[in-house]
Short mmCIF file of N, CA and C and ligand atoms in Angstrom, two decimals:
data_model
loop_
_atom_site.label_atom_id
_atom_site.label_comp_id
_atom_site.label_asym_id
_atom_site.label_seq_id
_atom_site.Cartn_x
_atom_site.Cartn_y
_atom_site.Cartn_z
N MET A 10 -233.39 167.69 115.61
CA MET A 10 -233.86 166.99 114.39
C MET A 10 -234.75 167.64 113.74
N GLU A 11 -235.44 167.54 112.33
CA GLU A 11 -236.35 168.14 111.51
C GLU A 11 -236.81 166.85 111.66
N LYS A 12 -238.31 166.73 111.86
CA LYS A 12 -239.10 165.32 111.83
C LYS A 12 -239.02 164.59 110.34
N CYS A 13 -238.73 163.64 109.75
CA CYS A 13 -238.09 162.46 109.68
C CYS A 13 -239.63 161.83 109.07
N LEU A 14 -240.17 162.11 107.57
CA LEU A 14 -240.90 161.48 107.12
C LEU A 14 -241.60 159.37 107.78
N PHE A 15 -240.25 158.79 107.68
CA PHE A 15 -240.16 157.86 107.80
C PHE A 15 -239.80 157.17 108.90
N CYS A 16 -239.30 158.58 109.87
CA CYS A 16 -239.13 157.50 110.94
C CYS A 16 -240.64 157.83 111.85
N GLU A 17 -241.05 158.72 111.36
CA GLU A 17 -242.96 159.10 111.86
C GLU A 17 -243.41 157.65 111.77
N ILE A 18 -243.24 157.11 110.80
CA ILE A 18 -243.83 155.79 109.92
C ILE A 18 -243.78 154.99 111.13
N ALA A 19 -242.22 154.90 111.39
CA ALA A 19 -242.29 153.99 112.35
C ALA A 19 -242.30 153.95 113.31
N GLU A 20 -242.27 155.21 113.76
CA GLU A 20 -243.18 154.68 114.93
C GLU A 20 -244.60 155.36 115.53
N LYS A 21 -245.57 154.86 114.06
CA LYS A 21 -246.67 154.78 114.02
C LYS A 21 -247.29 156.58 113.97
N ARG A 22 -246.53 157.32 114.34
CA ARG A 22 -247.37 158.60 114.08
C ARG A 22 -247.93 158.79 112.35
N ILE A 23 -246.87 158.33 111.79
CA ILE A 23 -247.48 158.77 110.61
C ILE A 23 -248.59 157.09 110.03
N ASP A 24 -249.77 157.36 109.14
CA ASP A 24 -250.20 155.91 108.86
C ASP A 24 -249.70 155.56 107.57
N SER A 25 -249.48 154.44 107.77
CA SER A 25 -248.96 153.51 106.33
C SER A 25 -249.96 151.58 106.86
N LYS A 26 -249.56 151.68 105.53
CA LYS A 26 -249.49 149.86 105.95
C LYS A 26 -248.99 148.93 106.35
N ILE A 27 -248.66 148.80 106.88
CA ILE A 27 -247.25 148.31 107.09
C ILE A 27 -247.81 146.82 107.51
N VAL A 28 -246.32 146.17 106.53
CA VAL A 28 -246.79 144.91 106.47
C VAL A 28 -245.87 143.18 107.24
N TYR A 29 -244.62 144.00 107.29
CA TYR A 29 -243.92 143.16 108.70
C TYR A 29 -243.01 144.61 109.57
N GLU A 30 -243.03 144.04 110.66
CA GLU A 30 -241.93 144.66 112.06
C GLU A 30 -241.32 143.94 112.12
N ASP A 31 -240.51 143.88 113.13
CA ASP A 31 -239.29 143.69 114.31
C ASP A 31 -238.82 144.40 115.13
N GLU A 32 -238.17 144.20 115.43
CA GLU A 32 -237.42 145.23 116.85
C GLU A 32 -236.11 146.02 115.76
N LYS A 33 -236.25 145.44 114.97
CA LYS A 33 -235.04 146.35 113.93
C LYS A 33 -235.56 147.18 112.61
N VAL A 34 -236.67 146.72 111.46
CA VAL A 34 -236.92 147.44 110.98
C VAL A 34 -238.22 147.10 110.83
N VAL A 35 -238.34 147.94 109.67
CA VAL A 35 -240.47 148.00 109.80
C VAL A 35 -240.65 148.09 108.27
N ALA A 36 -241.97 147.67 107.81
CA ALA A 36 -241.27 147.15 106.14
C ALA A 36 -243.27 147.97 105.83
N PHE A 37 -243.54 148.63 105.02
CA PHE A 37 -244.66 148.76 104.33
C PHE A 37 -244.71 149.35 102.94
N LYS A 38 -246.38 149.20 102.73
CA LYS A 38 -246.54 149.35 101.10
C LYS A 38 -245.88 150.81 100.90
N ASP A 39 -245.47 151.40 99.29
CA ASP A 39 -244.98 152.25 98.90
C ASP A 39 -247.05 152.93 98.47
N ILE A 40 -246.51 154.25 99.18
CA ILE A 40 -247.96 155.54 98.55
C ILE A 40 -248.17 155.08 97.36
N TYR A 41 -247.01 155.27 96.30
CA TYR A 41 -247.47 155.38 94.94
C TYR A 41 -246.61 154.49 93.60
N PRO A 42 -247.34 153.05 94.36
CA PRO A 42 -246.85 152.06 93.90
C PRO A 42 -246.21 151.87 92.58
N GLN A 43 -245.30 151.68 92.37
CA GLN A 43 -244.58 151.02 90.77
C GLN A 43 -245.08 150.00 89.70
N ALA A 44 -245.47 148.78 90.88
CA ALA A 44 -245.42 147.35 90.82
C ALA A 44 -246.58 146.99 91.41
N PRO A 45 -247.25 145.92 91.14
CA PRO A 45 -248.35 145.04 91.40
C PRO A 45 -247.85 145.00 93.03
N VAL A 46 -246.88 144.74 93.49
CA VAL A 46 -245.83 144.98 94.80
C VAL A 46 -244.56 145.65 94.51
N HIS A 47 -244.90 146.43 95.56
CA HIS A 47 -244.12 147.93 95.72
C HIS A 47 -243.89 147.79 97.32
N VAL A 48 -242.87 147.67 98.45
CA VAL A 48 -243.14 147.39 99.41
C VAL A 48 -241.47 147.99 100.05
N LEU A 49 -241.91 148.56 100.99
CA LEU A 49 -240.16 149.94 101.05
C LEU A 49 -239.81 148.97 103.03
N ILE A 50 -238.93 149.01 102.47
CA ILE A 50 -238.27 148.59 104.40
C ILE A 50 -237.30 150.11 104.50
N ILE A 51 -237.56 149.72 106.24
CA ILE A 51 -236.60 150.76 106.48
C ILE A 51 -235.79 150.41 107.79
N PRO A 52 -234.98 150.67 107.93
CA PRO A 52 -234.57 150.48 110.04
C PRO A 52 -235.23 151.20 110.76
N LYS A 53 -235.79 151.07 111.81
CA LYS A 53 -236.21 152.21 112.88
C LYS A 53 -235.12 152.38 112.86
N LYS A 54 -233.93 152.82 112.99
CA LYS A 54 -233.48 153.57 113.53
C LYS A 54 -232.71 154.40 112.37
N HIS A 55 -232.67 155.90 112.46
CA HIS A 55 -232.19 157.18 111.42
C HIS A 55 -231.37 156.84 111.02
N ILE A 56 -231.28 156.46 110.11
CA ILE A 56 -229.81 156.14 109.06
C ILE A 56 -230.66 157.85 107.66
N SER A 57 -229.70 158.48 107.55
CA SER A 57 -230.43 159.03 105.78
C SER A 57 -230.77 158.91 105.13
N GLY A 58 -228.80 158.02 104.67
CA GLY A 58 -228.75 156.91 103.36
C GLY A 58 -227.65 155.88 103.31
N VAL A 59 -227.30 155.88 102.44
CA VAL A 59 -226.77 154.70 101.56
C VAL A 59 -225.21 155.35 102.17
N THR A 60 -224.63 156.43 102.16
CA THR A 60 -223.93 157.45 102.19
C THR A 60 -223.15 157.88 103.52
N SER A 61 -225.03 157.82 104.72
CA SER A 61 -224.40 158.05 105.76
C SER A 61 -223.92 156.91 107.00
N LEU A 62 -224.02 155.20 106.35
CA LEU A 62 -224.29 154.17 106.63
C LEU A 62 -222.55 153.48 107.80
N GLU A 63 -222.61 152.98 108.50
CA GLU A 63 -221.37 153.32 109.48
C GLU A 63 -221.13 151.72 109.66
N GLU A 64 -219.54 151.62 110.06
CA GLU A 64 -219.24 149.90 110.30
C GLU A 64 -220.41 149.29 110.73
N GLY A 65 -220.99 149.98 112.26
CA GLY A 65 -221.60 148.71 113.04
C GLY A 65 -222.91 149.10 112.16
N ASP A 66 -223.42 149.31 111.19
CA ASP A 66 -224.79 149.02 110.59
C ASP A 66 -224.85 147.91 109.84
N ARG A 67 -223.35 147.30 110.11
CA ARG A 67 -222.96 146.26 108.73
C ARG A 67 -224.78 144.78 109.06
N GLU A 68 -224.42 144.39 110.61
CA GLU A 68 -225.79 143.96 110.32
C GLU A 68 -227.28 144.28 109.74
N LEU A 69 -227.63 145.33 110.09
CA LEU A 69 -228.53 146.02 110.07
C LEU A 69 -228.84 145.89 109.13
N VAL A 70 -227.65 146.32 107.78
CA VAL A 70 -227.89 146.14 106.40
C VAL A 70 -228.23 144.83 105.49
N GLY A 71 -227.62 143.30 106.17
CA GLY A 71 -227.90 142.20 106.00
C GLY A 71 -229.43 142.19 106.41
N HIS A 72 -229.62 142.20 108.34
CA HIS A 72 -230.76 142.51 107.87
C HIS A 72 -232.06 142.31 106.81
N MET A 73 -231.99 143.31 106.62
CA MET A 73 -232.72 143.84 105.91
C MET A 73 -232.90 143.53 104.34
N PHE A 74 -231.39 143.03 103.86
CA PHE A 74 -231.54 141.89 102.98
C PHE A 74 -232.53 140.75 102.92
N ILE A 75 -232.60 140.01 104.24
CA ILE A 75 -233.03 138.68 104.91
C ILE A 75 -233.62 138.51 104.83
N VAL A 76 -234.95 140.14 105.86
CA VAL A 76 -236.43 140.05 105.78
C VAL A 76 -236.87 140.56 104.66
N SER A 77 -236.13 141.38 103.46
CA SER A 77 -237.05 141.02 101.97
C SER A 77 -236.94 139.45 101.62
N GLN A 78 -236.25 138.35 101.41
CA GLN A 78 -236.17 137.80 101.47
C GLN A 78 -238.30 136.65 101.91
N GLN A 79 -238.11 137.10 102.91
CA GLN A 79 -239.69 136.76 103.78
C GLN A 79 -241.05 137.42 103.34
N LEU A 80 -240.60 139.09 102.42
CA LEU A 80 -240.93 139.69 102.10
C LEU A 80 -242.07 138.81 100.80
N ALA A 81 -240.19 138.67 100.41
CA ALA A 81 -240.81 138.06 98.64
C ALA A 81 -242.10 136.66 98.62
N LYS A 82 -241.19 135.53 99.47
CA LYS A 82 -242.70 135.32 100.03
C LYS A 82 -243.58 134.75 100.27
N ASP A 83 -244.50 136.53 101.34
CA ASP A 83 -245.12 136.54 101.56
C ASP A 83 -246.68 137.63 100.25
N PHE A 84 -245.17 137.55 98.89
CA PHE A 84 -246.53 138.95 98.27
C PHE A 84 -246.12 137.90 97.26
N SER A 85 -246.09 136.64 97.18
CA SER A 85 -245.60 135.72 95.77
C SER A 85 -244.53 136.23 94.92
N VAL A 86 -243.97 136.48 95.02
CA VAL A 86 -242.63 136.49 93.28
C VAL A 86 -241.78 136.78 94.43
N TYR A 87 -241.20 134.91 95.22
CA TYR A 87 -239.86 134.83 95.48
C TYR A 87 -239.34 133.67 94.35
N GLN A 88 -240.15 133.11 93.74
CA GLN A 88 -240.11 132.41 92.83
C GLN A 88 -239.68 132.74 91.51
N CYS A 89 -240.33 134.20 90.93
CA CYS A 89 -240.60 134.71 89.06
C CYS A 89 -239.92 135.35 89.65
N GLY A 90 -239.58 136.62 90.60
CA GLY A 90 -238.24 137.33 90.72
C GLY A 90 -238.79 138.44 90.84
N PHE A 91 -237.87 139.87 91.46
CA PHE A 91 -238.43 140.54 92.53
C PHE A 91 -236.98 141.75 91.83
N ARG A 92 -237.11 142.78 91.98
CA ARG A 92 -236.15 144.02 92.41
C ARG A 92 -236.04 144.68 93.63
N LEU A 93 -234.43 144.75 93.96
CA LEU A 93 -234.55 145.48 95.47
C LEU A 93 -233.15 146.53 94.79
N ILE A 94 -234.39 147.41 95.42
CA ILE A 94 -233.48 148.91 94.57
C ILE A 94 -233.50 149.83 95.92
N VAL A 95 -232.24 150.73 95.99
CA VAL A 95 -231.66 152.25 97.02
C VAL A 95 -231.22 153.09 96.98
N ASN A 96 -232.12 154.20 96.41
CA ASN A 96 -231.46 154.77 95.92
C ASN A 96 -230.74 156.25 96.81
N SER A 97 -229.66 157.02 96.15
CA SER A 97 -228.56 157.26 96.84
C SER A 97 -228.49 158.98 96.31
N GLY A 98 -228.52 159.50 96.80
CA GLY A 98 -228.52 161.04 96.61
C GLY A 98 -229.68 161.39 94.48
N PRO A 99 -229.75 162.37 95.18
CA PRO A 99 -230.16 163.83 93.45
C PRO A 99 -230.06 162.76 92.35
N ASP A 100 -228.63 162.20 92.05
CA ASP A 100 -229.37 162.25 90.44
C ASP A 100 -229.56 160.86 90.37
N ALA A 101 -230.08 159.98 92.02
CA ALA A 101 -230.47 158.15 91.99
C ALA A 101 -232.16 158.72 92.13
N GLY A 102 -232.13 160.06 92.41
CA GLY A 102 -233.82 160.35 93.41
C GLY A 102 -234.14 160.56 94.77
N GLN A 103 -233.32 160.17 95.37
CA GLN A 103 -233.78 159.52 96.13
C GLN A 103 -234.19 160.78 97.27
N ALA A 104 -235.78 160.24 97.73
CA ALA A 104 -236.62 161.31 97.60
C ALA A 104 -236.60 161.53 99.62
N VAL A 105 -236.87 160.84 100.44
CA VAL A 105 -236.69 160.64 101.46
C VAL A 105 -235.12 159.88 101.83
N ASP A 106 -235.01 161.50 102.99
CA ASP A 106 -233.91 161.53 103.23
C ASP A 106 -233.82 160.28 104.93
N HIS A 107 -234.11 158.97 104.83
CA HIS A 107 -234.09 158.09 105.58
C HIS A 107 -234.34 157.02 105.12
N ILE A 108 -233.13 155.86 104.92
CA ILE A 108 -232.63 154.70 104.19
C ILE A 108 -233.37 154.01 103.99
N HIS A 109 -233.98 152.92 102.45
CA HIS A 109 -234.78 152.13 102.48
C HIS A 109 -234.25 152.00 101.67
N MET A 110 -235.25 150.49 101.16
CA MET A 110 -234.79 149.62 100.56
C MET A 110 -236.02 149.45 99.63
N HIS A 111 -236.40 149.94 98.50
CA HIS A 111 -237.08 148.92 97.87
C HIS A 111 -237.06 147.33 97.13
N LEU A 112 -238.68 147.05 97.14
CA LEU A 112 -238.62 145.97 96.88
C LEU A 112 -240.14 146.10 95.98
N LEU A 113 -240.05 145.65 94.69
CA LEU A 113 -240.65 145.43 93.49
C LEU A 113 -241.04 144.17 93.38
N GLY A 114 -241.60 144.14 92.23
CA GLY A 114 -242.14 143.05 91.80
C GLY A 114 -243.90 142.94 91.57
N GLY A 115 -244.32 141.38 90.82
CA GLY A 115 -245.17 141.52 90.12
C GLY A 115 -245.44 142.36 88.71
N ARG A 116 -244.53 141.99 88.40
CA ARG A 116 -244.81 142.37 86.96
C ARG A 116 -243.27 142.14 86.38
N THR A 117 -242.72 142.28 85.04
CA THR A 117 -241.87 142.39 84.42
C THR A 117 -241.41 143.65 84.55
N LEU A 118 -240.09 143.43 85.29
CA LEU A 118 -239.55 145.06 84.97
C LEU A 118 -238.38 145.51 84.08
N GLN A 119 -238.43 146.56 84.00
CA GLN A 119 -237.25 147.13 82.27
C GLN A 119 -236.48 146.72 83.05
N TRP A 120 -234.92 146.71 81.90
CA TRP A 120 -233.89 147.08 82.08
C TRP A 120 -232.94 147.55 81.01
N PRO A 121 -232.22 148.13 81.29
CA PRO A 121 -231.90 149.35 82.40
C PRO A 121 -233.08 150.20 82.87
N PRO A 122 -232.87 150.47 84.87
CA PRO A 122 -234.27 151.65 84.34
C PRO A 122 -233.35 153.02 84.45
N GLY A 123 -234.75 154.18 84.35
CA GLY A 123 -234.79 154.88 84.26
C GLY A 123 -233.45 155.76 84.22
P1 5GP B 14 -236.79 157.42 97.01
O1 5GP B 14 -237.05 157.91 95.88
O2 5GP B 14 -236.51 157.90 98.29
O3 5GP B 14 -235.98 155.90 96.79
O4 5GP B 14 -238.14 156.64 97.74
C1 5GP B 14 -239.42 157.13 98.05
C2 5GP B 14 -240.12 156.40 98.24
O5 5GP B 14 -241.76 156.59 99.08
C3 5GP B 14 -241.19 156.89 96.88
O6 5GP B 14 -241.34 155.32 96.18
C4 5GP B 14 -242.61 157.32 97.04
O7 5GP B 14 -243.42 156.77 96.63
C5 5GP B 14 -242.59 156.90 98.82
N1 5GP B 14 -243.53 157.65 100.03
C6 5GP B 14 -243.54 158.77 99.91
N2 5GP B 14 -244.08 159.65 101.26
C7 5GP B 14 -244.80 158.24 101.54
C8 5GP B 14 -245.53 158.35 102.50
O8 5GP B 14 -246.16 158.89 102.73
N3 5GP B 14 -246.20 156.97 102.92
C9 5GP B 14 -245.28 156.28 102.14
N4 5GP B 14 -246.56 154.34 102.54
N5 5GP B 14 -244.45 155.82 101.23
C10 5GP B 14 -244.58 157.35 100.45
ZN1 ZN B 15 -235.59 158.53 109.71
#
């Protein structure tokens, strides 16, 4: 398989600002932050995107949401609010083919998104 950027980040072969890690997931700061808080939560397992999820990934996906709660607390947006985004495919602008959840916050976010 071709080298995957986020697998490389998870394996710490490429530098990133890791803010959380456990046996299943890694969270790190987005290199081009779109808000004062912009963190990406990824599974350590390579899954290319939402459309590649399998039944056996249910717990992992749920875990990503639970981890987002802790990160929201850590970055002081738990009370004021934050947004979780998972882009899928070209129309959504998915740029990295390793499933990732964006956690955005620290400012008022517009709705609908662009
Ligand atoms: P997508 O558009 O696929 O939903 O989001 C990919 C995100 O990955 C973008 O927000 C982009 O800024 C971020 N990103 C791309 N390359 C890197 C990198 O090398 N390091 C980090 N920390 N973030 C990256
Ligand atoms: Zn990967």
